[in-house]
């Protein structure tokens, strides 16, 4: 593929077909050191060989704790970052290493909603300019003009069309994020990557924005890659969910499988951290298991050998240090539910006879109490 060759228009995909296919996607950031010569002394393995598929009109959730590589994955898919390795296929065409000119025909079809509504909007531009900007850049002239289209978009996201000439500082955080959603919708995309779109908002506003995105997804048939660390929000929004840990996807499946029948120990630990309210009068009512891990996520500069979760896992054995578990369908899992674990957990999240507490300091504290 030559540098100045433009990619042909991709074929139309129908509902249920793969829209985005990612294979072996990798992103390493160089670590510079040495004096006076700045040389590469290592790499941050932010994303290390992940595979995922997002279907037409589907909402796909990507979850994991901070630093696991979720946001980097989103920026690679939208081509805000250049992949180190791997392939990104959009509607059957490889776009992972396409040039800016080659990407031009499909750039408008993949949009992004950013995490921080305060820094993602230009404070010097009016709302009308912010939302119409993508249309100007792509030379799109909607029927009735750009201003009419902007006012329609403001109405779609629940804002007053009369706010066309206001500036971002005149809006609350939730309203600013709605402006960000309107900007993403301006080019009628087929895929939106939403990178923690509600994490910077008050809890009372989060539900409003998530419901707005869900309404947009259903009414306009837009596929979403929804990146978040809040498991409750992902469960509400996404049809399928992938769990990420230290640059790797360690479990993926439909919403019910991940939230009620997880198999990977890390997924169990994540779900056990979600607050649960006992609505019964029985103090010993069977609830969700409780797992408390020791320490922090290892450094992505020098991740553990074999399974990356083994240093914090209660089921780790010698095999986990020497062999990396493949992401496969385990016996008893429904079709499409894949897990990367040599010694998977039972498919239940019910409370255990004893809590799993790996942190010695917590154990000592509870013994003193």
CSV table of C-alpha atoms in Angstrom, one decimal:
chain,number,residue,atom,x,y,z
A,1,UNK,CA,0.0,0.0,0.0
A,2,UNK,CA,1.6,3.3,-1.1
A,3,UNK,CA,1.6,6.3,1.2
A,4,UNK,CA,-0.6,8.5,-1.0
A,5,UNK,CA,-3.1,5.7,-2.0
A,6,UNK,CA,-6.6,6.4,-0.5
A,7,UNK,CA,-8.4,3.4,0.9
A,8,UNK,CA,-11.6,2.5,-1.1
A,9,UNK,CA,-14.9,2.9,0.6
A,10,UNK,CA,-15.5,-0.2,2.8
A,11,UNK,CA,-18.5,-2.4,2.0
A,12,UNK,CA,-21.6,-2.0,4.1
A,13,UNK,CA,-22.0,-4.4,7.0
A,14,UNK,CA,-25.3,-5.6,8.3
A,15,UNK,CA,-26.5,-6.1,11.9
A,16,UNK,CA,-24.7,-8.9,13.7
A,17,UNK,CA,-21.7,-8.8,11.3
A,18,UNK,CA,-18.3,-7.8,12.6
A,19,UNK,CA,-17.7,-4.0,12.3
A,20,UNK,CA,-14.4,-3.8,14.1
A,21,UNK,CA,-11.9,-6.7,14.3
A,22,UNK,CA,-8.7,-6.3,16.4
A,23,UNK,CA,-6.1,-9.0,16.3
A,24,UNK,CA,-2.8,-9.1,18.2
A,25,UNK,CA,-3.0,-5.3,18.9
A,26,UNK,CA,0.2,-4.1,20.7
A,27,UNK,CA,1.4,-0.7,21.9
A,28,UNK,CA,4.8,-0.3,23.6
A,29,UNK,CA,5.9,3.1,24.7
A,30,UNK,CA,9.7,3.6,24.9
A,31,UNK,CA,11.3,4.4,28.3
A,32,UNK,CA,14.3,6.8,27.8
A,33,UNK,CA,17.3,6.8,30.2
A,34,UNK,CA,21.0,7.5,30.4
A,35,UNK,CA,23.0,10.7,30.4
A,36,UNK,CA,24.0,12.6,28.4
A,37,UNK,CA,22.7,10.4,25.6
A,38,UNK,CA,19.0,9.6,25.9
A,39,UNK,CA,18.6,6.0,24.8
A,40,UNK,CA,15.7,3.5,25.1
A,41,UNK,CA,16.3,1.4,28.2
A,42,UNK,CA,12.9,-0.4,28.2
A,43,UNK,CA,9.3,-0.3,27.1
A,44,UNK,CA,6.0,0.3,28.8
A,45,UNK,CA,3.9,-2.6,27.5
A,46,UNK,CA,0.6,-0.7,27.7
A,47,UNK,CA,-1.3,-3.1,25.3
A,48,UNK,CA,0.2,-6.5,24.6
A,49,UNK,CA,-1.4,-8.6,21.9
A,50,UNK,CA,-5.2,-8.2,22.4
A,51,UNK,CA,-8.0,-9.6,20.2
A,52,UNK,CA,-11.6,-8.3,20.2
A,53,UNK,CA,-14.5,-7.9,17.9
A,54,UNK,CA,-17.3,-5.3,17.9
A,55,UNK,CA,-20.4,-6.1,15.8
A,56,UNK,CA,-22.6,-3.7,13.9
A,57,UNK,CA,-24.9,-1.8,16.3
A,58,UNK,CA,-23.5,-3.6,19.4
A,59,UNK,CA,-22.5,-2.1,22.7
A,60,UNK,CA,-19.2,-3.7,23.8
A,61,UNK,CA,-17.7,-2.9,27.3
A,62,UNK,CA,-14.0,-2.9,28.2
A,63,UNK,CA,-13.4,-2.9,31.9
A,64,UNK,CA,-10.4,-3.1,34.2
A,65,UNK,CA,-8.6,-1.1,36.9
A,66,UNK,CA,-6.6,2.0,36.2
A,67,UNK,CA,-3.4,1.5,34.2
A,68,UNK,CA,-4.5,-1.8,32.5
A,69,UNK,CA,-4.4,-0.3,29.0
A,70,UNK,CA,-8.1,0.4,28.3
A,71,UNK,CA,-7.8,4.0,27.2
A,72,UNK,CA,-4.7,3.2,25.1
A,73,UNK,CA,-6.7,0.5,23.3
A,74,UNK,CA,-9.4,3.1,22.6
A,75,UNK,CA,-6.9,5.6,21.1
A,76,UNK,CA,-5.3,2.9,19.0
A,77,UNK,CA,-8.7,1.9,17.5
A,78,UNK,CA,-9.5,5.5,16.7
A,79,UNK,CA,-6.0,5.9,15.3
A,80,UNK,CA,-5.0,8.7,17.7
A,81,UNK,CA,-2.0,6.4,18.4
A,82,UNK,CA,0.0,4.3,16.0
A,83,UNK,CA,0.1,0.6,17.0
A,84,UNK,CA,3.4,-1.1,17.6
A,85,UNK,CA,2.0,-4.3,16.1
A,86,UNK,CA,-1.2,-6.1,15.2
A,87,UNK,CA,-4.1,-5.4,12.9
A,88,UNK,CA,-7.2,-3.2,13.2
A,89,UNK,CA,-9.9,-4.1,10.6
A,90,UNK,CA,-12.8,-1.8,10.1
A,91,UNK,CA,-15.6,-3.2,7.9
A,92,UNK,CA,-13.1,-5.7,6.5
A,93,UNK,CA,-10.3,-3.2,5.7
A,94,UNK,CA,-7.0,-3.0,7.5
A,95,UNK,CA,-6.6,0.5,9.0
A,96,UNK,CA,-4.0,-0.1,11.8
A,97,UNK,CA,-1.1,1.3,9.8
A,98,UNK,CA,-2.9,3.4,7.2
A,99,UNK,CA,-1.7,6.9,6.7
A,100,UNK,CA,-3.7,10.0,7.4
A,101,UNK,CA,-4.6,10.4,3.7
A,102,UNK,CA,-5.6,6.7,3.5
A,103,UNK,CA,-7.8,7.0,6.5
A,104,UNK,CA,-9.7,10.1,5.2
A,105,UNK,CA,-12.7,8.2,3.7
A,106,UNK,CA,-13.5,6.3,6.9
A,107,UNK,CA,-12.2,8.8,9.6
A,108,UNK,CA,-15.7,10.2,10.0
A,109,UNK,CA,-17.2,6.8,10.7
A,110,UNK,CA,-15.2,6.2,13.9
A,111,UNK,CA,-15.6,8.9,16.6
A,112,UNK,CA,-14.6,9.3,20.2
A,113,UNK,CA,-16.1,10.7,23.4
A,114,UNK,CA,-13.4,11.7,25.8
A,115,UNK,CA,-13.2,11.2,29.6
A,116,UNK,CA,-12.9,14.8,30.7
A,117,UNK,CA,-15.7,17.1,29.5
A,118,UNK,CA,-13.7,20.1,30.9
A,119,UNK,CA,-10.5,19.7,28.8
A,120,UNK,CA,-12.0,18.1,25.6
A,121,UNK,CA,-13.9,21.2,24.5
A,122,UNK,CA,-12.1,24.3,23.2
A,123,UNK,CA,-13.0,27.1,25.7
A,124,UNK,CA,-12.5,29.8,22.9
A,125,UNK,CA,-15.2,28.3,20.6
A,126,UNK,CA,-18.9,28.5,20.9
A,127,UNK,CA,-21.0,25.3,21.1
A,128,UNK,CA,-22.1,25.8,17.6
A,129,UNK,CA,-18.5,26.0,16.4
A,130,UNK,CA,-17.4,23.0,18.4
A,131,UNK,CA,-20.2,20.7,17.0
A,132,UNK,CA,-20.0,22.0,13.4
A,133,UNK,CA,-16.2,21.8,13.3
A,134,UNK,CA,-16.1,18.1,12.2
A,135,UNK,CA,-18.5,18.9,9.4
A,136,UNK,CA,-16.4,21.8,8.2
A,137,UNK,CA,-13.2,19.7,8.3
A,138,UNK,CA,-14.8,16.9,6.3
A,139,UNK,CA,-16.5,19.3,3.8
A,140,UNK,CA,-20.0,18.1,4.8
A,141,UNK,CA,-22.9,20.5,4.1
A,142,UNK,CA,-26.1,19.0,5.6
A,143,UNK,CA,-29.5,19.7,4.1
A,144,UNK,CA,-30.7,23.0,5.6
A,145,UNK,CA,-27.1,24.1,6.5
A,146,UNK,CA,-24.7,23.3,9.4
A,147,UNK,CA,-26.4,25.5,11.9
A,148,UNK,CA,-29.7,23.7,11.5
A,149,UNK,CA,-28.0,20.4,11.9
A,150,UNK,CA,-26.2,21.6,15.1
A,151,UNK,CA,-29.4,22.7,16.6
A,152,UNK,CA,-31.0,19.3,15.8
A,153,UNK,CA,-28.0,17.6,17.5
A,154,UNK,CA,-28.3,19.8,20.6
A,155,UNK,CA,-32.0,18.8,20.8
A,156,UNK,CA,-31.1,15.1,20.4
A,157,UNK,CA,-28.7,15.2,23.4
A,158,UNK,CA,-31.2,17.0,25.6
A,159,UNK,CA,-29.8,20.6,25.3
A,160,UNK,CA,-31.6,23.8,24.3
A,161,UNK,CA,-31.0,24.6,20.6
A,162,UNK,CA,-30.8,28.2,21.7
A,163,UNK,CA,-27.4,27.4,23.4
A,164,UNK,CA,-25.8,27.5,20.0
A,165,UNK,CA,-23.8,30.7,20.7
A,166,UNK,CA,-22.8,29.9,24.3
A,167,UNK,CA,-19.3,29.0,25.4
A,168,UNK,CA,-18.3,25.8,27.3
A,169,UNK,CA,-17.7,27.6,30.6
A,170,UNK,CA,-21.4,28.4,30.8
A,171,UNK,CA,-22.3,24.7,31.1
A,172,UNK,CA,-22.1,22.1,33.9
A,173,UNK,CA,-20.0,19.0,33.6
A,174,UNK,CA,-23.0,16.9,32.5
A,175,UNK,CA,-24.0,19.4,29.9
A,176,UNK,CA,-20.5,19.6,28.5
A,177,UNK,CA,-20.4,15.9,28.1
A,178,UNK,CA,-23.7,16.1,26.2
A,179,UNK,CA,-21.9,18.6,23.9
A,180,UNK,CA,-19.2,16.1,23.4
A,181,UNK,CA,-21.8,13.5,22.5
A,182,UNK,CA,-23.4,15.9,20.0
A,183,UNK,CA,-19.9,16.5,18.4
A,184,UNK,CA,-19.3,12.8,18.1
A,185,UNK,CA,-22.7,12.4,16.4
A,186,UNK,CA,-22.2,15.2,13.9
A,187,UNK,CA,-20.6,13.0,11.2
A,188,UNK,CA,-23.2,10.2,11.7
A,189,UNK,CA,-20.6,7.6,12.8
A,190,UNK,CA,-21.0,3.8,12.8
A,191,UNK,CA,-18.7,3.3,15.8
A,192,UNK,CA,-18.1,5.5,18.8
A,193,UNK,CA,-15.3,4.8,21.3
A,194,UNK,CA,-16.5,6.2,24.7
A,195,UNK,CA,-13.5,6.5,27.0
A,196,UNK,CA,-14.7,6.6,30.6
A,197,UNK,CA,-17.4,9.1,29.5
A,198,UNK,CA,-19.0,9.6,32.9
A,199,UNK,CA,-16.1,9.0,35.4
A,200,UNK,CA,-15.5,12.8,35.8
A,201,UNK,CA,-19.2,13.5,36.5
A,202,UNK,CA,-21.3,13.5,39.7
A,203,UNK,CA,-23.1,10.3,40.4
A,204,UNK,CA,-26.4,12.0,40.0
A,205,UNK,CA,-25.4,13.1,36.4
A,206,UNK,CA,-23.8,9.8,35.4
A,207,UNK,CA,-27.1,8.0,34.9
A,208,UNK,CA,-28.5,10.7,32.7
A,209,UNK,CA,-25.4,10.6,30.4
A,210,UNK,CA,-25.4,6.8,30.2
A,211,UNK,CA,-29.1,6.7,29.5
A,212,UNK,CA,-28.5,9.3,26.7
A,213,UNK,CA,-25.8,7.1,25.2
A,214,UNK,CA,-28.0,4.1,25.4
A,215,UNK,CA,-30.8,5.9,23.7
A,216,UNK,CA,-28.5,7.1,20.9
A,217,UNK,CA,-27.1,3.6,20.5
A,218,UNK,CA,-30.5,2.0,20.1
A,219,UNK,CA,-32.2,4.7,18.0
A,220,UNK,CA,-29.3,5.4,15.6
A,221,UNK,CA,-27.9,1.9,15.5
A,222,UNK,CA,-24.4,3.1,16.4
A,223,UNK,CA,-21.9,0.5,17.7
A,224,UNK,CA,-20.1,1.5,21.0
A,225,UNK,CA,-16.8,0.5,22.5
A,226,UNK,CA,-17.6,1.6,26.1
A,227,UNK,CA,-14.5,1.9,28.2
A,228,UNK,CA,-14.9,2.1,32.0
A,229,UNK,CA,-13.8,0.9,35.4
A,230,UNK,CA,-17.3,1.1,36.9
A,231,UNK,CA,-18.7,-2.4,36.6
A,232,UNK,CA,-22.3,-1.4,37.3
A,233,UNK,CA,-22.4,1.2,34.5
A,234,UNK,CA,-20.8,-1.3,32.0
A,235,UNK,CA,-23.4,-3.9,33.0
A,236,UNK,CA,-26.2,-1.4,32.4
A,237,UNK,CA,-24.9,-0.3,29.0
A,238,UNK,CA,-23.0,-3.2,27.3
A,239,UNK,CA,-24.2,-6.4,25.7
A,240,UNK,CA,-20.8,-8.0,25.7
A,241,UNK,CA,-17.9,-7.3,28.1
A,242,UNK,CA,-14.1,-7.8,28.0
A,243,UNK,CA,-12.0,-7.7,31.2
A,244,UNK,CA,-8.5,-6.3,30.8
A,245,UNK,CA,-5.5,-6.7,33.2
A,246,UNK,CA,-2.0,-5.3,32.6
A,247,UNK,CA,-2.3,-5.0,28.9
A,248,UNK,CA,-4.1,-8.3,28.3
A,249,UNK,CA,-7.7,-9.3,27.8
A,250,UNK,CA,-8.2,-12.1,30.3
A,251,UNK,CA,-12.0,-12.8,29.9
A,252,UNK,CA,-14.7,-11.9,27.4
A,253,UNK,CA,-18.3,-12.9,27.1
A,254,UNK,CA,-21.9,-11.7,27.1
A,255,UNK,CA,-23.1,-9.6,30.0
A,256,UNK,CA,-24.8,-12.4,31.9
A,257,UNK,CA,-21.8,-14.8,31.6
A,258,UNK,CA,-19.3,-12.2,32.9
A,259,UNK,CA,-21.4,-10.9,35.7
A,260,UNK,CA,-23.1,-14.1,37.0
A,261,UNK,CA,-20.8,-16.9,35.8
A,262,UNK,CA,-17.2,-15.5,35.6
A,263,UNK,CA,-14.3,-18.0,35.5
A,264,UNK,CA,-11.1,-15.9,35.8
A,265,UNK,CA,-10.0,-15.2,39.4
A,266,UNK,CA,-9.4,-11.5,38.5
A,267,UNK,CA,-13.0,-11.1,37.2
A,268,UNK,CA,-14.2,-12.7,40.5
A,269,UNK,CA,-12.0,-10.2,42.5
A,270,UNK,CA,-13.4,-7.3,40.4
A,271,UNK,CA,-17.0,-8.3,41.0
A,272,UNK,CA,-16.4,-8.9,44.7
A,273,UNK,CA,-15.4,-5.2,45.1
A,274,UNK,CA,-18.7,-3.9,43.9
A,275,UNK,CA,-20.7,-2.7,46.9
A,276,UNK,CA,-23.7,-4.9,47.8
A,277,UNK,CA,-26.7,-3.9,49.9
A,278,UNK,CA,-28.4,-6.7,52.0
A,279,UNK,CA,-32.1,-6.0,51.6
A,280,UNK,CA,-33.2,-9.0,53.7
A,281,UNK,CA,-33.6,-9.1,57.5
A,282,UNK,CA,-31.3,-12.1,57.7
A,283,UNK,CA,-27.8,-11.1,58.8
A,284,UNK,CA,-26.4,-14.4,57.4
A,285,UNK,CA,-28.1,-14.2,54.0
A,286,UNK,CA,-26.0,-15.6,51.2
A,287,UNK,CA,-24.5,-12.7,49.3
A,288,UNK,CA,-21.6,-12.2,46.9
A,289,UNK,CA,-18.1,-13.5,47.6
A,290,UNK,CA,-15.5,-11.2,49.1
A,291,UNK,CA,-12.0,-11.2,47.8
A,292,UNK,CA,-9.3,-8.7,48.8
A,293,UNK,CA,-6.1,-8.7,46.8
A,294,UNK,CA,-2.6,-7.8,48.0
A,295,UNK,CA,-0.5,-5.0,46.6
A,296,UNK,CA,-0.8,-3.1,43.3
A,297,UNK,CA,-0.8,-4.0,39.7
A,298,UNK,CA,2.8,-4.9,38.6
A,299,UNK,CA,4.7,-2.5,36.4
A,300,UNK,CA,3.9,-2.7,32.7
A,301,UNK,CA,7.6,-2.1,32.1
A,302,UNK,CA,8.5,-5.5,33.5
A,303,UNK,CA,5.3,-7.6,33.7
A,304,UNK,CA,5.3,-11.1,35.4
A,305,UNK,CA,6.1,-14.1,33.2
A,306,UNK,CA,3.4,-16.5,32.2
A,307,UNK,CA,0.0,-15.3,33.6
A,308,UNK,CA,0.2,-11.6,34.5
A,309,UNK,CA,-2.2,-12.0,37.3
A,310,UNK,CA,-0.3,-14.8,39.1
A,311,UNK,CA,1.5,-12.4,41.5
A,312,UNK,CA,-1.9,-11.5,43.1
A,313,UNK,CA,-3.8,-14.8,42.5
A,314,UNK,CA,-4.7,-17.3,45.2
A,315,UNK,CA,-4.8,-20.2,42.8
A,316,UNK,CA,-1.3,-19.6,41.2
A,317,UNK,CA,0.9,-22.6,40.6
A,318,UNK,CA,4.3,-23.2,39.0
A,319,UNK,CA,2.6,-23.6,35.6
A,320,UNK,CA,1.3,-20.0,35.8
A,321,UNK,CA,4.8,-18.6,35.9
A,322,UNK,CA,6.1,-20.6,32.9
A,323,UNK,CA,3.1,-20.7,30.5
A,324,UNK,CA,0.9,-17.9,29.4
A,325,UNK,CA,-2.7,-19.1,29.5
A,326,UNK,CA,-4.5,-18.8,26.1
A,327,UNK,CA,-7.8,-17.0,25.8
A,328,UNK,CA,-10.1,-20.0,25.1
A,329,UNK,CA,-13.6,-21.3,25.7
A,330,UNK,CA,-13.5,-23.5,28.8
A,331,UNK,CA,-15.6,-26.6,29.4
A,332,UNK,CA,-19.0,-25.5,30.8
A,333,UNK,CA,-18.8,-22.0,29.3
A,334,UNK,CA,-21.4,-20.9,26.8
A,335,UNK,CA,-20.4,-20.1,23.2
A,336,UNK,CA,-18.3,-16.9,23.0
A,337,UNK,CA,-17.3,-16.9,26.7
A,338,UNK,CA,-13.5,-17.0,26.6
A,339,UNK,CA,-11.2,-17.2,29.6
A,340,UNK,CA,-7.4,-17.0,29.9
A,341,UNK,CA,-6.7,-19.1,33.1
A,342,UNK,CA,-4.9,-22.5,33.8
A,343,UNK,CA,-7.0,-23.0,37.0
A,344,UNK,CA,-10.3,-21.2,36.5
A,345,UNK,CA,-12.8,-20.5,39.3
A,346,UNK,CA,-16.2,-22.2,39.6
A,347,UNK,CA,-18.9,-20.3,37.7
A,348,UNK,CA,-20.6,-18.6,40.6
A,349,UNK,CA,-20.1,-15.4,42.6
A,350,UNK,CA,-21.9,-16.6,45.8
A,351,UNK,CA,-20.1,-16.0,49.1
A,352,UNK,CA,-17.5,-18.5,50.1
A,353,UNK,CA,-17.2,-20.1,53.6
A,354,UNK,CA,-14.1,-17.9,54.2
A,355,UNK,CA,-13.1,-14.6,52.6
A,356,UNK,CA,-10.0,-14.6,50.4
A,357,UNK,CA,-7.7,-12.1,52.0
A,358,UNK,CA,-4.2,-11.9,50.4
A,359,UNK,CA,-3.0,-8.7,52.1
A,360,UNK,CA,-1.1,-9.6,55.3
A,361,UNK,CA,-1.7,-6.1,56.7
A,362,UNK,CA,-5.5,-6.6,56.4
A,363,UNK,CA,-5.3,-10.0,58.1
A,364,UNK,CA,-3.3,-8.6,61.0
A,365,UNK,CA,-5.8,-5.7,61.3
A,366,UNK,CA,-8.8,-8.0,61.4
A,367,UNK,CA,-7.1,-10.3,64.0
A,368,UNK,CA,-6.5,-7.3,66.2
A,369,UNK,CA,-10.1,-6.3,65.9
